[in-house]
Coordinates of C-alpha atoms in Angstrom, one line a residue:
M2 CA -25.9 -113.1 -57.6
R3 CA -27.4 -111.6 -54.6
C4 CA -27.3 -110.2 -51.2
L5 CA -27.6 -113.3 -49.2
F6 CA -25.2 -113.9 -46.8
A7 CA -22.6 -116.1 -45.3
S8 CA -20.5 -118.4 -42.9
G9 CA -16.2 -117.7 -41.9
L10 CA -13.8 -118.2 -40.1
L11 CA -9.7 -116.8 -39.4
F12 CA -8.1 -116.1 -43.5
G13 CA -5.0 -118.1 -41.9
L14 CA -2.1 -120.1 -44.1
A15 CA -1.8 -123.9 -45.8
S16 CA 0.4 -125.2 -48.3
G17 CA 0.1 -126.3 -51.0
A18 CA 0.6 -126.6 -54.9
V19 CA 1.9 -123.2 -57.0
I20 CA 0.7 -121.0 -59.6
S21 CA 2.0 -118.5 -61.3
R22 CA 2.8 -115.1 -59.1
N23 CA 2.6 -111.6 -61.1
N24 CA 1.9 -108.5 -60.4
A25 CA -1.5 -106.7 -60.9
Y26 CA -1.7 -106.4 -64.4
G27 CA 2.0 -109.1 -64.8
T28 CA 1.0 -113.1 -66.4
H29 CA 2.9 -115.8 -66.3
A30 CA 6.4 -117.4 -64.9
N31 CA 9.1 -117.2 -66.8
G32 CA 8.1 -113.7 -67.2
T33 CA 6.4 -113.4 -70.8
R34 CA 3.9 -110.7 -71.8
V35 CA 0.5 -110.6 -71.3
N36 CA -1.6 -106.5 -72.6
G37 CA 2.3 -105.5 -72.2
T38 CA 3.1 -105.8 -68.8
R39 CA 6.3 -108.0 -67.4
S40 CA 5.5 -110.3 -65.1
S41 CA 8.3 -111.6 -62.1
N42 CA 10.2 -115.4 -62.1
T43 CA 8.5 -116.0 -59.0
T44 CA 5.5 -118.7 -58.2
L45 CA 2.5 -118.4 -55.4
N46 CA 1.8 -121.5 -53.8
V47 CA -2.7 -122.3 -52.8
Q48 CA -2.8 -121.7 -49.6
L49 CA -6.9 -122.6 -48.0
G50 CA -6.4 -120.9 -44.7
P51 CA -8.1 -123.7 -41.3
R52 CA -11.9 -122.9 -42.7
P53 CA -11.9 -125.7 -44.4
F54 CA -10.0 -128.4 -42.4
Y55 CA -12.9 -126.7 -39.8
L56 CA -15.2 -127.0 -41.4
V57 CA -14.2 -131.4 -42.3
D58 CA -13.7 -132.2 -38.4
D59 CA -17.0 -131.1 -38.2
M60 CA -19.0 -133.5 -40.2
D61 CA -20.7 -136.9 -39.5
E62 CA -18.7 -139.5 -39.4
G63 CA -18.8 -141.6 -42.5
P64 CA -17.3 -142.4 -46.0
L65 CA -17.4 -138.4 -47.2
K66 CA -15.7 -137.8 -44.3
A67 CA -12.9 -139.8 -44.4
K68 CA -12.7 -139.3 -47.4
L69 CA -12.2 -135.3 -47.3
Q70 CA -10.1 -135.4 -44.0
S71 CA -7.6 -138.3 -46.0
C72 CA -6.1 -135.1 -48.4
S73 CA -6.2 -133.0 -46.2
E74 CA -2.1 -132.5 -47.0
G75 CA -3.1 -131.9 -50.5
P76 CA -1.7 -130.8 -52.9
F77 CA -4.8 -128.2 -53.2
R78 CA -4.5 -127.1 -57.2
T79 CA -5.9 -124.1 -58.6
S80 CA -9.3 -125.3 -60.8
D81 CA -12.2 -124.2 -62.8
F82 CA -14.7 -126.0 -60.8
V83 CA -14.3 -122.7 -58.3
F84 CA -16.0 -118.9 -59.0
A85 CA -14.8 -116.6 -56.5
H86 CA -18.3 -115.3 -55.9
R87 CA -17.1 -110.7 -55.7
G88 CA -13.8 -112.9 -54.6
A89 CA -13.6 -113.8 -51.2
P90 CA -16.4 -110.9 -50.1
L91 CA -17.0 -113.2 -46.6
Q92 CA -13.3 -111.5 -44.8
F93 CA -12.9 -109.1 -48.1
P94 CA -14.7 -106.0 -49.6
E95 CA -16.1 -107.8 -51.8
H96 CA -15.4 -106.9 -55.4
T97 CA -11.7 -104.8 -55.0
V98 CA -8.7 -106.3 -56.3
E99 CA -7.4 -107.3 -52.2
S100 CA -11.1 -108.8 -52.6
Y101 CA -9.9 -111.0 -55.7
S102 CA -6.2 -111.6 -54.9
A103 CA -7.7 -113.4 -52.3
A104 CA -9.7 -115.9 -54.2
R105 CA -6.5 -116.1 -56.8
R106 CA -4.6 -117.7 -53.6
M107 CA -7.3 -119.7 -52.7
G108 CA -7.3 -121.8 -55.9
A109 CA -10.4 -120.1 -57.2
G110 CA -10.2 -121.0 -61.6
V111 CA -12.2 -117.8 -62.4
I112 CA -13.3 -114.8 -61.0
E113 CA -16.5 -113.0 -60.8
C114 CA -16.9 -109.3 -60.9
D115 CA -20.3 -107.9 -61.5
V116 CA -21.1 -105.2 -64.1
A117 CA -22.6 -102.1 -64.2
F118 CA -22.0 -98.5 -65.3
T119 CA -21.0 -95.2 -64.5
K120 CA -23.1 -91.9 -65.3
D121 CA -20.5 -91.6 -68.4
K122 CA -21.1 -95.0 -69.3
Q123 CA -17.7 -96.8 -68.6
L124 CA -18.2 -100.3 -66.7
V125 CA -17.2 -101.3 -62.6
C126 CA -17.1 -103.8 -61.0
R127 CA -19.6 -103.8 -58.3
H128 CA -22.4 -106.2 -57.7
A129 CA -25.2 -104.6 -57.6
Q130 CA -26.2 -100.7 -60.1
C131 CA -27.4 -99.1 -55.9
D132 CA -25.1 -100.4 -54.1
L133 CA -22.2 -98.2 -53.4
H134 CA -23.7 -96.3 -50.5
T135 CA -23.0 -100.5 -48.1
T136 CA -19.9 -101.4 -49.7
T137 CA -17.8 -98.6 -50.0
N138 CA -17.3 -95.5 -48.5
I139 CA -18.9 -93.0 -50.3
L140 CA -21.2 -91.6 -48.3
N141 CA -18.4 -90.3 -45.8
R142 CA -17.7 -88.5 -49.5
T143 CA -18.4 -85.1 -48.6
D144 CA -17.8 -84.3 -52.9
L145 CA -20.2 -87.0 -53.4
A146 CA -22.4 -88.2 -51.2
S147 CA -24.9 -85.2 -52.0
K148 CA -24.6 -86.8 -55.6
C149 CA -27.1 -89.6 -54.5
T150 CA -29.9 -90.6 -55.4
T151 CA -31.3 -90.6 -52.3
P152 CA -28.9 -88.8 -49.5
F153 CA -28.4 -90.3 -45.6
T154 CA -31.8 -89.5 -44.0
P155 CA -31.4 -91.3 -40.1
A156 CA -33.0 -93.6 -38.0
S157 CA -35.9 -91.2 -36.1
N158 CA -39.2 -91.9 -34.9
G159 CA -39.3 -96.0 -35.8
T160 CA -38.2 -94.7 -39.3
A161 CA -35.3 -96.8 -40.8
A162 CA -32.0 -95.3 -41.7
K163 CA -31.8 -94.6 -45.4
A164 CA -29.9 -94.0 -48.5
K165 CA -28.8 -94.9 -52.3
C166 CA -26.3 -94.0 -54.4
C167 CA -25.8 -95.6 -57.8
T168 CA -22.6 -96.0 -60.4
S169 CA -24.7 -94.1 -62.4
D170 CA -24.9 -90.9 -60.0
I171 CA -21.0 -90.3 -60.3
T172 CA -18.1 -91.0 -63.2
Q173 CA -16.4 -93.7 -63.6
A174 CA -13.1 -91.1 -62.1
E175 CA -15.3 -90.6 -59.1
F176 CA -15.8 -94.1 -58.8
K177 CA -12.0 -95.3 -58.5
S178 CA -11.2 -92.8 -56.2
L179 CA -13.5 -94.4 -53.1
C180 CA -12.1 -96.8 -50.5
G181 CA -14.3 -100.2 -50.4
K182 CA -15.4 -101.8 -47.8
M183 CA -17.5 -104.6 -46.3
D184 CA -20.3 -105.0 -48.2
G185 CA -23.8 -103.7 -44.9
F186 CA -25.2 -101.3 -42.5
N187 CA -26.8 -100.4 -39.2
P188 CA -31.1 -100.1 -40.1
N189 CA -31.3 -98.2 -36.6
A190 CA -28.1 -95.2 -37.7
T191 CA -28.7 -91.9 -37.0
T192 CA -25.3 -91.2 -38.4
V193 CA -23.1 -91.7 -41.3
E194 CA -20.8 -93.3 -38.8
Q195 CA -23.1 -95.2 -37.9
Y196 CA -24.8 -96.4 -41.0
L197 CA -22.1 -97.7 -42.3
D198 CA -21.1 -99.9 -39.4
G199 CA -22.9 -102.1 -41.1
T200 CA -20.2 -105.6 -41.1
P201 CA -23.2 -109.0 -40.8
Y202 CA -22.0 -111.5 -37.4
F203 CA -20.1 -114.1 -39.4
R204 CA -17.6 -111.7 -41.3
T205 CA -14.9 -110.3 -40.7
D206 CA -13.8 -106.1 -40.9
L207 CA -10.3 -107.0 -40.6
Y208 CA -9.1 -106.4 -44.2
S209 CA -11.9 -103.4 -44.7
T210 CA -10.0 -100.0 -44.4
C211 CA -9.8 -99.2 -48.0
G212 CA -10.5 -101.6 -50.2
T213 CA -9.0 -100.8 -53.9
V214 CA -12.4 -101.3 -56.5
V215 CA -12.1 -101.9 -59.5
T216 CA -13.2 -101.1 -63.7
H217 CA -14.1 -103.9 -65.7
N218 CA -10.5 -102.9 -68.0
E219 CA -8.7 -103.2 -64.7
Y220 CA -9.8 -106.8 -63.9
V221 CA -9.7 -107.4 -66.9
A222 CA -6.3 -107.7 -67.5
L223 CA -5.5 -108.3 -63.7
V224 CA -7.2 -111.7 -64.6
D225 CA -5.8 -111.9 -67.4
G226 CA -2.4 -111.7 -65.8
W227 CA -3.1 -114.6 -63.3
N228 CA -3.6 -116.0 -66.6
L229 CA -7.6 -117.3 -64.3
K230 CA -10.8 -117.5 -65.8
F231 CA -13.8 -114.8 -66.1
T232 CA -17.4 -114.3 -65.6
P233 CA -18.6 -111.6 -65.4
E234 CA -22.4 -111.1 -64.9
L235 CA -24.0 -107.6 -66.3
K236 CA -26.3 -106.6 -63.2
T237 CA -30.1 -105.6 -64.1
P238 CA -30.0 -102.0 -64.2
Q239 CA -31.4 -99.6 -61.7
V240 CA -32.2 -96.9 -63.2
K241 CA -35.2 -96.8 -65.8
M242 CA -33.3 -97.7 -69.9
P243 CA -32.2 -95.9 -72.5
F244 CA -29.8 -94.1 -69.5
D245 CA -29.6 -91.2 -71.7
G246 CA -29.7 -93.0 -74.9
Y247 CA -27.8 -96.2 -73.0
T248 CA -29.4 -98.7 -73.9
Q249 CA -29.5 -101.8 -72.5
E250 CA -28.0 -104.3 -76.2
Q251 CA -25.1 -101.6 -76.3
Y252 CA -24.3 -102.1 -72.0
A253 CA -24.4 -106.5 -73.4
Q254 CA -22.5 -105.8 -76.3
D255 CA -20.0 -103.1 -74.9
M256 CA -19.1 -105.8 -71.7
I257 CA -17.5 -108.5 -74.9
N258 CA -16.3 -106.3 -76.0
A259 CA -13.6 -105.3 -73.6
Y260 CA -12.8 -109.4 -73.1
K261 CA -12.4 -108.5 -77.5
T262 CA -10.6 -105.9 -77.3
A263 CA -8.3 -107.7 -75.0
G264 CA -7.7 -110.4 -76.9
I265 CA -8.9 -113.0 -75.2
D266 CA -10.2 -116.0 -76.0
P267 CA -14.7 -116.7 -75.3
S268 CA -12.9 -120.1 -74.2
R269 CA -11.5 -118.2 -70.7
V270 CA -15.7 -116.4 -69.9
W271 CA -18.0 -116.6 -68.7
A272 CA -21.3 -113.6 -69.2
Q273 CA -23.6 -114.4 -66.8
S274 CA -27.7 -112.5 -66.3
F275 CA -30.0 -112.8 -65.1
L276 CA -31.9 -111.5 -67.4
P277 CA -32.8 -114.3 -70.5
D278 CA -33.1 -110.8 -72.8
D279 CA -29.1 -110.5 -72.6
I280 CA -28.2 -114.3 -72.8
F281 CA -30.2 -114.6 -76.3
Y282 CA -28.5 -111.6 -77.2
W283 CA -25.7 -113.1 -77.2
I284 CA -26.0 -116.4 -78.1
K285 CA -27.3 -114.2 -81.1
N286 CA -24.9 -111.3 -81.6
E287 CA -21.7 -113.1 -80.0
P288 CA -22.0 -116.6 -80.6
E289 CA -18.4 -117.5 -79.4
F290 CA -19.4 -115.9 -76.0
G291 CA -23.0 -116.7 -76.2
V292 CA -22.4 -121.1 -76.0
Q293 CA -21.1 -120.5 -72.7
A294 CA -23.6 -118.0 -71.7
V295 CA -24.8 -117.9 -67.8
Y296 CA -28.5 -117.7 -67.4
L297 CA -29.4 -116.4 -63.8
D298 CA -32.5 -118.8 -62.8
E299 CA -34.7 -116.8 -59.7
R300 CA -37.7 -117.9 -61.1
V301 CA -37.3 -120.6 -58.9
D302 CA -38.1 -118.6 -55.5
T303 CA -41.1 -120.0 -55.2
P304 CA -43.4 -122.6 -55.6
A305 CA -45.0 -121.3 -58.3
G306 CA -41.9 -119.9 -60.3
Y307 CA -39.6 -123.8 -59.1
A308 CA -42.2 -124.9 -61.1
N309 CA -42.9 -123.1 -64.2
A310 CA -38.7 -122.6 -64.4
T311 CA -37.9 -126.3 -64.6
A312 CA -40.7 -127.0 -67.2
S313 CA -39.3 -123.6 -69.5
I314 CA -35.9 -126.3 -69.3
P315 CA -36.3 -128.3 -72.6
S316 CA -37.6 -124.7 -74.6
L317 CA -34.2 -122.6 -72.8
A318 CA -32.4 -125.5 -74.8
A319 CA -34.0 -125.3 -77.7
R320 CA -33.0 -121.6 -78.0
G321 CA -29.7 -122.2 -78.0
V322 CA -28.5 -121.6 -73.9
K323 CA -27.1 -123.9 -72.7
I324 CA -25.7 -123.5 -68.5
M325 CA -28.3 -122.6 -66.9
A326 CA -27.4 -121.3 -62.4
P327 CA -30.1 -121.0 -60.3
A328 CA -29.1 -120.7 -56.5
F329 CA -28.1 -123.9 -55.1
F330 CA -31.6 -124.9 -52.8
A331 CA -33.1 -125.5 -56.0
L332 CA -31.0 -128.3 -57.4
T333 CA -31.0 -130.9 -54.3
K334 CA -34.1 -132.3 -51.5
V335 CA -34.7 -134.6 -48.7
D336 CA -36.2 -138.2 -50.4
N337 CA -39.0 -138.9 -47.2
K338 CA -38.1 -142.7 -47.7
T339 CA -34.5 -142.6 -47.4
G340 CA -34.0 -139.5 -45.5
T341 CA -31.1 -138.1 -48.0
I342 CA -30.4 -135.7 -49.8
V343 CA -30.6 -135.9 -53.5
P344 CA -30.9 -134.3 -56.9
S345 CA -34.2 -132.3 -57.6
E346 CA -36.7 -132.6 -60.5
Y347 CA -35.0 -128.9 -61.6
A348 CA -31.8 -130.2 -61.2
L349 CA -32.7 -132.9 -63.4
A350 CA -34.4 -131.8 -65.5
V351 CA -31.5 -129.3 -67.3
K352 CA -30.0 -132.6 -67.4
E353 CA -32.1 -134.5 -69.1
A354 CA -32.1 -131.8 -71.8
G355 CA -28.4 -132.1 -72.1
M356 CA -27.4 -128.6 -70.5
E357 CA -24.5 -127.8 -68.0
I358 CA -24.5 -126.0 -64.5
V359 CA -22.8 -123.5 -62.2
T360 CA -24.8 -122.2 -59.0
W361 CA -24.2 -119.5 -56.3
S362 CA -23.7 -119.3 -53.5
F363 CA -21.6 -121.3 -50.9
E364 CA -20.4 -119.5 -47.9
R365 CA -22.9 -117.0 -47.3
S366 CA -25.3 -118.8 -44.3
G367 CA -24.3 -117.9 -41.5
W368 CA -24.2 -120.5 -39.2
L369 CA -26.0 -124.1 -39.7
K370 CA -26.6 -125.5 -36.7
N371 CA -30.0 -124.3 -36.7
G372 CA -30.8 -126.1 -40.3
G373 CA -28.8 -122.9 -42.8
D374 CA -30.5 -120.3 -44.1
Y375 CA -32.4 -120.2 -48.1
Y376 CA -29.6 -121.7 -49.4
Y377 CA -30.0 -124.8 -47.5
Q378 CA -34.2 -124.9 -47.5
Y379 CA -34.9 -127.6 -49.4
V380 CA -32.9 -129.7 -47.7
K381 CA -33.1 -127.6 -43.9
P382 CA -34.5 -131.2 -41.6
V383 CA -31.4 -133.1 -42.5
I384 CA -28.3 -130.2 -41.4
N385 CA -26.9 -129.5 -38.3
N386 CA -24.2 -129.1 -38.0
D387 CA -21.1 -126.8 -40.5
G388 CA -20.0 -129.9 -41.6
D389 CA -23.0 -130.5 -43.6
M390 CA -21.8 -128.1 -46.0
Y391 CA -19.7 -131.2 -47.6
T392 CA -22.6 -133.1 -47.4
V393 CA -24.0 -130.8 -50.4
L394 CA -21.6 -129.6 -52.1
D395 CA -21.4 -133.6 -52.5
V396 CA -24.0 -134.5 -53.6
L397 CA -24.3 -130.6 -56.1
A398 CA -21.2 -132.1 -58.0
Q399 CA -21.4 -136.1 -58.1
Q400 CA -24.9 -136.3 -58.1
V401 CA -26.3 -133.8 -60.1
G402 CA -22.6 -132.5 -61.4
I403 CA -23.0 -129.1 -60.9
K404 CA -19.7 -128.0 -63.7
A405 CA -19.0 -125.0 -60.8
F406 CA -19.9 -123.9 -57.6
F407 CA -19.7 -119.6 -56.4
S408 CA -18.5 -120.0 -53.3
D409 CA -17.5 -116.7 -51.1
W410 CA -15.0 -118.2 -49.6
P411 CA -12.8 -120.2 -52.5
A412 CA -10.9 -122.6 -50.0
T413 CA -13.5 -124.2 -49.1
V414 CA -14.6 -125.1 -52.5
T415 CA -11.3 -125.2 -53.2
Y416 CA -10.3 -128.5 -50.9
Y417 CA -12.8 -130.4 -52.0
A418 CA -11.9 -129.7 -55.7
S419 CA -8.4 -130.5 -54.9
C420 CA -9.3 -134.6 -53.3
F421 CA -11.6 -135.4 -55.6
G422 CA -9.5 -134.3 -59.0
L423 CA -12.4 -131.5 -60.5

């Protein structure tokens, strides 16, 4: 998913239903093995913290608020309706063991790894190939900072500070030596320390001590050990391809091969890409995985692109695409006659074509008192408080009929999913 932002409160505890607990590479509560590792016999409660309750309390009075209030004491359950977007990056460094663990605790049934490749052509979890300068401590590592595509340059004479560090600048072993941090930077920085101190106002550095970064293979073992499901996104390369002989097709195949090697049933995997050629490659060459391939549709970002994307839905369906995934703003609009939020033309076209919808990304928008941002642009006139998040979610779930929702804070969606039996 793209780099847009969300809102958040403090992470805490609430009681709920149980899911199996195990160590990082363990298995099920009965102590059976997955990938050769034995787990303990303990259990883990799904816990949501105060944020969903805050949002429900902030809603306008009405039947939806009353329904959600009636579910305040749970039980809360793990749900495949909840896709953990980068883990739980509202408060934990994205794509780290800690972020994934928080997502699991909050009931996400499907966890995301954005897949990028290193200098030695190994796959790791990072939101973008070239985001190490904002999501890790690489600039503070004197042994690695000099390897960055663009080393740190301080702000000067009205020119913003800059740096560019890519996974393809370093080996997998070097990547594993990094610490994950909250995504952000200070464009006015004159020192590396200032540059790294740029966490957005709606997030926190409370858990940003040294997040444990993971390779793609480690992510597969971790999520499999929890008996959850996978949604790896093949990130669009930010270097010229082929990269040292490494082709886009091999990159796409290597990602799928990780699941085949680990013995993962394809039904547990939702492979994603913004590049339609990746989707078509999987449909043709790995049909068991291609049937659940998720086409991340960014064409909707402009009015002309939105119209073209909507018109293209039937042809994509004819080519075997089963799941469309635009940003959630593209799935709703305001009915001018009633002033209510309703499904958009794009959403109706996808459903008419018999396709499914996964959408992104909840909890990246800051405070909604002024109508929200990118994700709420088509319904801004009727958005005026944080509780309106649940109004939009309800339309997406009940009227649009989405299959799943990516969220930066899975607890918010888990609350709704548990309340409505999703």
